[in-house]
Amino acid sequence: MLRLGAHESIAGGLHRALERAASVGCESMQMWVKSSRQWTAPPLEEAEIAAFKAAEAETDIRPVVAHAAYLINIASPKSGLRKRSVASLIAEATRCEQLGIPYLVLHPGAHTGAGVDEGIRLAALSLSEVHAATEGFHLTILLETMAGQGTVLGRTFEELRAIIEATAQGERLGVCFDTCHVFAAGYELRTPEGYEATMEAFAAALGFERLKVIHLNDSRHPLGSHKDRHEHIGHGYLGEAPFRHLLHDARLDGLPGILETPKSADLHEDRENLATLRRLAKEAR
Ligand code: FE
Ligand code: FE
Ligand code: ZN
């Protein structure tokens, strides 16, 4: 069984994300470690770190996962933008380390016309620089599987492997599997045979040892659409079957399974999606 959770807002302070997660019954969670629309943030204050750790100590929510800002493009062929992305990622990694967060989910970037091979080379160069600057950190950066919209890298498991193989200290990297993205990228997840074939392709390219986080999102667009739009569990093109498969897959036992579905201020959608997932976990596969 997965440890089910959701991405929660840090509005009002980092510790508020944990409180929101606890209020809807999360066993794991994801959050930003700074405003997701800004390049930089002032250093964390001791009081913020203490408030976060105190809130975490009051819950059984483990692990807490961070997601890097969308502005970051470690594969950019524009050297100014790439350098800015590396600096921003190092700052986010440092925040995670200070907060005791073990995983930072990262989009592998977009080549913006320079070509897939050049994008892979630059993404690996950037990650090598981040690893050199974060020597000794407990944090693991997780490359996320992507829908492959536009020139975004990571639309195949092999592209992620190529980045990992070209990165210095690549053994420090892990992977985050996003159900919406994988499906939109063209991997079947709905039929038992399709699900098994996709998981075997994942195992062959990356291996389950690298898999640290699963994002549980239904998809607003069909198989192979390369469009990244999340839908509530069971209400999109994926339907309920893929989630039933995942929740009964012993290879994934104990991994965090985190919702990134739309929500309103009272978070009732999170409660509903978590209830749906817990019902599917009880049903026969
Ligand atoms: Fe993501
Ligand atoms: Fe995701
Ligand atoms: Zn997405």
Coordinates of C-alpha atoms and ligand atoms in Angstrom, one line a residue:
M1 CA 0.0 0.0 0.0
L2 CA 1.1 3.6 -0.8
R3 CA 1.3 6.3 1.9
L4 CA -1.4 8.6 0.5
G5 CA -1.0 12.4 0.6
A6 CA -1.5 15.6 -1.3
H7 CA 0.4 18.7 -2.3
E8 CA -0.5 21.5 0.1
S9 CA -0.1 25.2 0.1
I10 CA 2.5 27.0 2.2
A11 CA 0.4 30.2 2.4
G12 CA 0.9 31.6 5.9
G13 CA 4.1 29.7 6.5
L14 CA 5.9 26.5 5.6
H15 CA 4.4 24.7 8.7
R16 CA 0.9 25.5 7.5
A17 CA 1.3 23.0 4.7
L18 CA 1.8 20.2 7.3
E19 CA -1.3 21.4 9.2
R20 CA -3.4 21.4 6.0
A21 CA -2.1 17.9 5.1
A22 CA -3.0 16.6 8.6
S23 CA -6.4 18.2 8.5
V24 CA -7.4 16.1 5.4
G25 CA -5.9 12.9 6.6
C26 CA -2.6 12.7 4.6
E27 CA 0.0 10.1 5.5
S28 CA 2.6 11.8 3.2
M29 CA 2.6 15.2 1.5
Q30 CA 4.3 17.6 -0.9
M31 CA 4.9 21.3 -0.7
W32 CA 7.0 24.2 -2.2
V33 CA 9.9 25.3 0.0
K34 CA 9.5 28.9 -1.3
S35 CA 7.1 30.8 -3.5
S36 CA 6.8 28.8 -6.7
R37 CA 6.7 31.9 -8.9
Q38 CA 9.9 33.5 -7.7
W39 CA 13.6 32.8 -8.5
T40 CA 14.9 33.7 -5.0
A41 CA 13.8 33.9 -1.4
P42 CA 15.5 35.3 1.7
P43 CA 17.3 32.6 3.7
L44 CA 15.1 30.6 6.1
E45 CA 14.9 32.0 9.6
E46 CA 15.6 29.8 12.6
A47 CA 12.0 30.4 13.8
E48 CA 10.6 29.2 10.5
I49 CA 12.7 26.0 10.6
A50 CA 11.7 25.4 14.3
A51 CA 8.0 25.9 13.5
F52 CA 8.2 23.5 10.6
K53 CA 10.0 20.8 12.7
A54 CA 7.6 21.3 15.6
A55 CA 4.6 20.8 13.3
E56 CA 6.2 17.8 11.7
A57 CA 6.8 16.2 15.1
E58 CA 3.1 16.4 15.9
T59 CA 2.1 14.3 12.8
D60 CA 2.9 11.0 11.4
I61 CA 3.2 12.5 7.9
R62 CA 6.2 10.9 6.3
P63 CA 7.9 11.6 4.0
V64 CA 7.5 15.3 3.4
V65 CA 8.4 15.9 -0.3
A66 CA 9.3 19.2 -1.8
H67 CA 8.6 20.3 -5.4
A68 CA 11.0 22.7 -7.1
A69 CA 9.7 25.9 -8.7
Y70 CA 8.5 25.7 -12.3
L71 CA 10.7 28.7 -13.4
I72 CA 13.7 26.5 -13.1
N73 CA 14.9 25.1 -16.5
I74 CA 18.2 23.2 -16.0
A75 CA 18.2 22.2 -19.7
S76 CA 18.0 25.7 -21.1
P77 CA 20.5 26.5 -23.9
K78 CA 20.6 30.1 -22.7
S79 CA 23.5 30.1 -20.4
G80 CA 22.2 32.9 -18.2
L81 CA 18.9 31.1 -17.6
R82 CA 20.6 27.8 -17.0
K83 CA 23.0 29.3 -14.4
R84 CA 20.1 31.1 -12.7
S85 CA 18.3 27.7 -12.6
V86 CA 21.3 26.0 -11.1
A87 CA 21.6 28.7 -8.4
S88 CA 17.9 28.5 -7.6
L89 CA 18.0 24.7 -7.4
I90 CA 20.9 24.9 -5.0
A91 CA 19.0 27.3 -2.9
E92 CA 16.0 25.1 -2.8
A93 CA 18.1 22.0 -2.0
T94 CA 19.7 24.0 0.9
R95 CA 16.2 24.8 2.2
C96 CA 15.2 21.2 2.0
E97 CA 18.3 20.2 3.9
Q98 CA 17.6 22.7 6.7
L99 CA 14.1 21.5 7.0
G100 CA 15.0 17.8 7.0
I101 CA 13.1 17.2 3.8
P102 CA 14.5 14.0 2.0
Y103 CA 13.2 14.5 -1.6
L104 CA 13.0 17.4 -4.0
V105 CA 11.0 16.7 -7.2
L106 CA 12.3 18.5 -10.3
H107 CA 11.1 18.8 -13.8
P108 CA 14.0 17.8 -16.0
G109 CA 13.7 20.9 -18.1
A110 CA 13.0 21.9 -21.8
H111 CA 15.5 22.2 -24.6
T112 CA 13.5 25.0 -26.2
G113 CA 14.7 24.1 -29.7
A114 CA 18.3 23.1 -29.1
G115 CA 17.3 19.4 -29.5
V116 CA 16.8 16.5 -27.1
D117 CA 20.5 15.4 -27.0
E118 CA 21.7 18.9 -26.2
G119 CA 18.9 19.3 -23.6
I120 CA 20.0 16.0 -21.9
R121 CA 23.6 17.2 -21.9
L122 CA 22.8 20.5 -20.3
A123 CA 20.4 19.0 -17.8
A124 CA 23.1 16.6 -16.7
L125 CA 25.7 19.4 -16.6
S126 CA 23.4 21.4 -14.3
L127 CA 22.7 18.5 -12.0
S128 CA 26.4 17.8 -11.8
E129 CA 27.0 21.4 -10.7
V130 CA 24.2 21.1 -8.1
H131 CA 25.7 17.8 -6.8
A132 CA 29.1 19.4 -6.5
A133 CA 27.6 22.3 -4.5
T134 CA 25.5 20.1 -2.2
E135 CA 28.2 17.6 -1.3
G136 CA 27.2 15.6 1.8
F137 CA 23.5 16.6 1.7
H138 CA 21.0 13.9 2.7
L139 CA 18.6 15.3 0.1
T140 CA 17.8 13.3 -3.1
I141 CA 16.7 15.2 -6.2
L142 CA 14.0 13.2 -8.0
L143 CA 13.5 13.7 -11.8
E144 CA 9.8 13.7 -12.7
T145 CA 8.4 11.7 -15.6
M146 CA 6.8 14.3 -18.0
A147 CA 3.9 14.5 -20.4
G148 CA 6.3 15.8 -23.1
Q149 CA 4.5 19.0 -24.0
G150 CA 6.5 21.1 -26.4
T151 CA 10.3 20.6 -26.0
V152 CA 10.0 19.3 -22.4
L153 CA 12.5 16.5 -21.6
G154 CA 11.5 13.3 -19.7
R155 CA 8.6 12.1 -22.0
T156 CA 10.2 8.7 -22.0
F157 CA 11.8 6.7 -19.2
E158 CA 14.9 6.4 -21.4
E159 CA 15.4 10.2 -21.5
L160 CA 15.4 10.2 -17.7
R161 CA 18.0 7.4 -17.7
A162 CA 20.2 9.3 -20.2
I163 CA 20.2 12.4 -17.9
I164 CA 21.1 10.3 -14.9
E165 CA 23.8 8.4 -16.7
A166 CA 25.4 11.7 -17.9
T167 CA 25.3 13.3 -14.4
A168 CA 28.3 13.3 -12.1
Q169 CA 27.2 11.4 -9.0
G170 CA 24.2 10.3 -10.9
E171 CA 23.6 7.6 -8.3
R172 CA 22.4 10.4 -6.0
L173 CA 19.4 11.0 -8.3
G174 CA 16.0 9.3 -7.9
V175 CA 12.7 9.4 -10.0
C176 CA 9.2 10.6 -9.4
F177 CA 6.5 8.8 -11.4
D178 CA 3.5 11.0 -12.3
T179 CA 0.4 9.0 -13.5
C180 CA -1.1 11.8 -15.5
H181 CA 2.3 12.6 -17.2
V182 CA 3.2 9.0 -18.0
F183 CA -0.2 8.4 -19.6
A184 CA -0.2 11.7 -21.5
A185 CA 3.3 10.7 -22.7
G186 CA 1.8 7.6 -24.3
Y187 CA 2.2 4.8 -21.7
E188 CA -0.9 2.7 -21.2
L189 CA -1.9 2.3 -17.5
R190 CA -5.6 1.3 -17.7
T191 CA -5.6 -2.3 -18.7
P192 CA -3.8 -4.9 -16.5
E193 CA -1.6 -5.8 -19.5
G194 CA -0.9 -2.1 -20.3
Y195 CA -0.1 -1.3 -16.7
E196 CA 2.3 -4.3 -16.5
A197 CA 4.1 -3.4 -19.7
T198 CA 4.5 0.2 -18.6
M199 CA 5.9 -0.9 -15.2
E200 CA 8.3 -3.3 -16.9
A201 CA 9.5 -0.6 -19.3
F202 CA 10.1 1.6 -16.2
A203 CA 12.0 -1.2 -14.4
A204 CA 14.1 -1.9 -17.5
A205 CA 15.0 1.8 -18.0
L206 CA 15.3 3.0 -14.5
G207 CA 14.6 0.3 -11.9
F208 CA 12.3 0.4 -8.9
E209 CA 15.2 1.2 -6.6
R210 CA 15.2 4.7 -8.1
L211 CA 11.5 5.3 -7.6
K212 CA 10.9 7.3 -4.5
V213 CA 7.6 9.2 -5.1
I214 CA 4.4 8.6 -7.1
H215 CA 2.2 11.5 -8.1
L216 CA -1.5 10.3 -8.3
N217 CA -3.3 12.5 -10.9
D218 CA -6.0 11.6 -13.4
S219 CA -5.6 13.2 -16.8
R220 CA -7.8 15.7 -18.5
H221 CA -6.4 14.7 -21.9
P222 CA -6.1 11.3 -23.6
L223 CA -3.3 8.8 -24.0
G224 CA -0.4 10.2 -25.9
S225 CA -1.8 13.7 -26.0
H226 CA 1.4 15.2 -24.5
K227 CA -0.8 17.6 -22.6
D228 CA -0.3 18.1 -18.9
R229 CA -3.6 18.8 -17.1
H230 CA -4.5 17.0 -13.9
E231 CA -8.0 15.8 -13.1
H232 CA -9.7 14.4 -10.0
I233 CA -9.2 10.6 -9.4
G234 CA -11.6 8.6 -11.6
H235 CA -12.9 11.7 -13.4
G236 CA -10.4 11.9 -16.3
Y237 CA -9.2 9.7 -19.2
L238 CA -7.4 7.4 -16.7
G239 CA -10.5 6.5 -14.7
E240 CA -10.2 4.3 -11.6
A241 CA -8.4 1.2 -13.0
P242 CA -4.8 2.6 -13.0
F243 CA -5.1 3.6 -9.4
R244 CA -6.4 0.2 -8.4
H245 CA -3.4 -1.4 -10.1
L246 CA -1.0 1.0 -8.4
L247 CA -2.5 0.5 -5.0
H248 CA -2.3 -3.3 -5.3
D249 CA 1.3 -3.3 -6.7
A250 CA 3.6 -4.8 -4.0
R251 CA 6.6 -3.3 -5.7
L252 CA 5.4 0.1 -4.7
D253 CA 4.6 -0.7 -1.0
G254 CA 5.4 2.1 1.4
L255 CA 6.1 4.8 -1.3
P256 CA 4.4 8.1 -1.0
G257 CA 1.5 8.5 -3.4
I258 CA 0.7 12.2 -3.6
L259 CA -2.3 14.0 -5.2
E260 CA -1.7 17.1 -7.3
T261 CA -5.3 17.6 -8.2
P262 CA -7.2 20.9 -8.2
K263 CA -8.6 22.2 -4.9
S264 CA -10.5 24.9 -3.2
A265 CA -9.8 26.7 0.1
D266 CA -11.7 24.2 2.2
L267 CA -9.7 21.3 0.7
H268 CA -12.8 19.1 0.3
E269 CA -11.5 17.8 -3.0
D270 CA -8.4 16.4 -1.2
R271 CA -10.7 14.5 1.2
E272 CA -12.8 13.2 -1.7
N273 CA -9.8 12.0 -3.7
L274 CA -8.1 10.4 -0.7
A275 CA -11.4 8.6 0.1
T276 CA -11.6 7.4 -3.5
L277 CA -8.0 6.1 -3.4
R278 CA -8.7 4.3 0.0
R279 CA -11.8 2.7 -1.4
L280 CA -9.9 1.5 -4.5
A281 CA -7.2 0.1 -2.2
K282 CA -9.8 -2.1 -0.5
E283 CA -11.4 -3.3 -3.8
A284 CA -10.1 -6.4 -5.6
R285 CA -7.7 -5.6 -8.4
Ligands
FE1 FE 5.7 18.3 -11.2
FE2 FE 3.6 15.7 -10.8
ZN3 ZN 1.5 17.8 -14.3

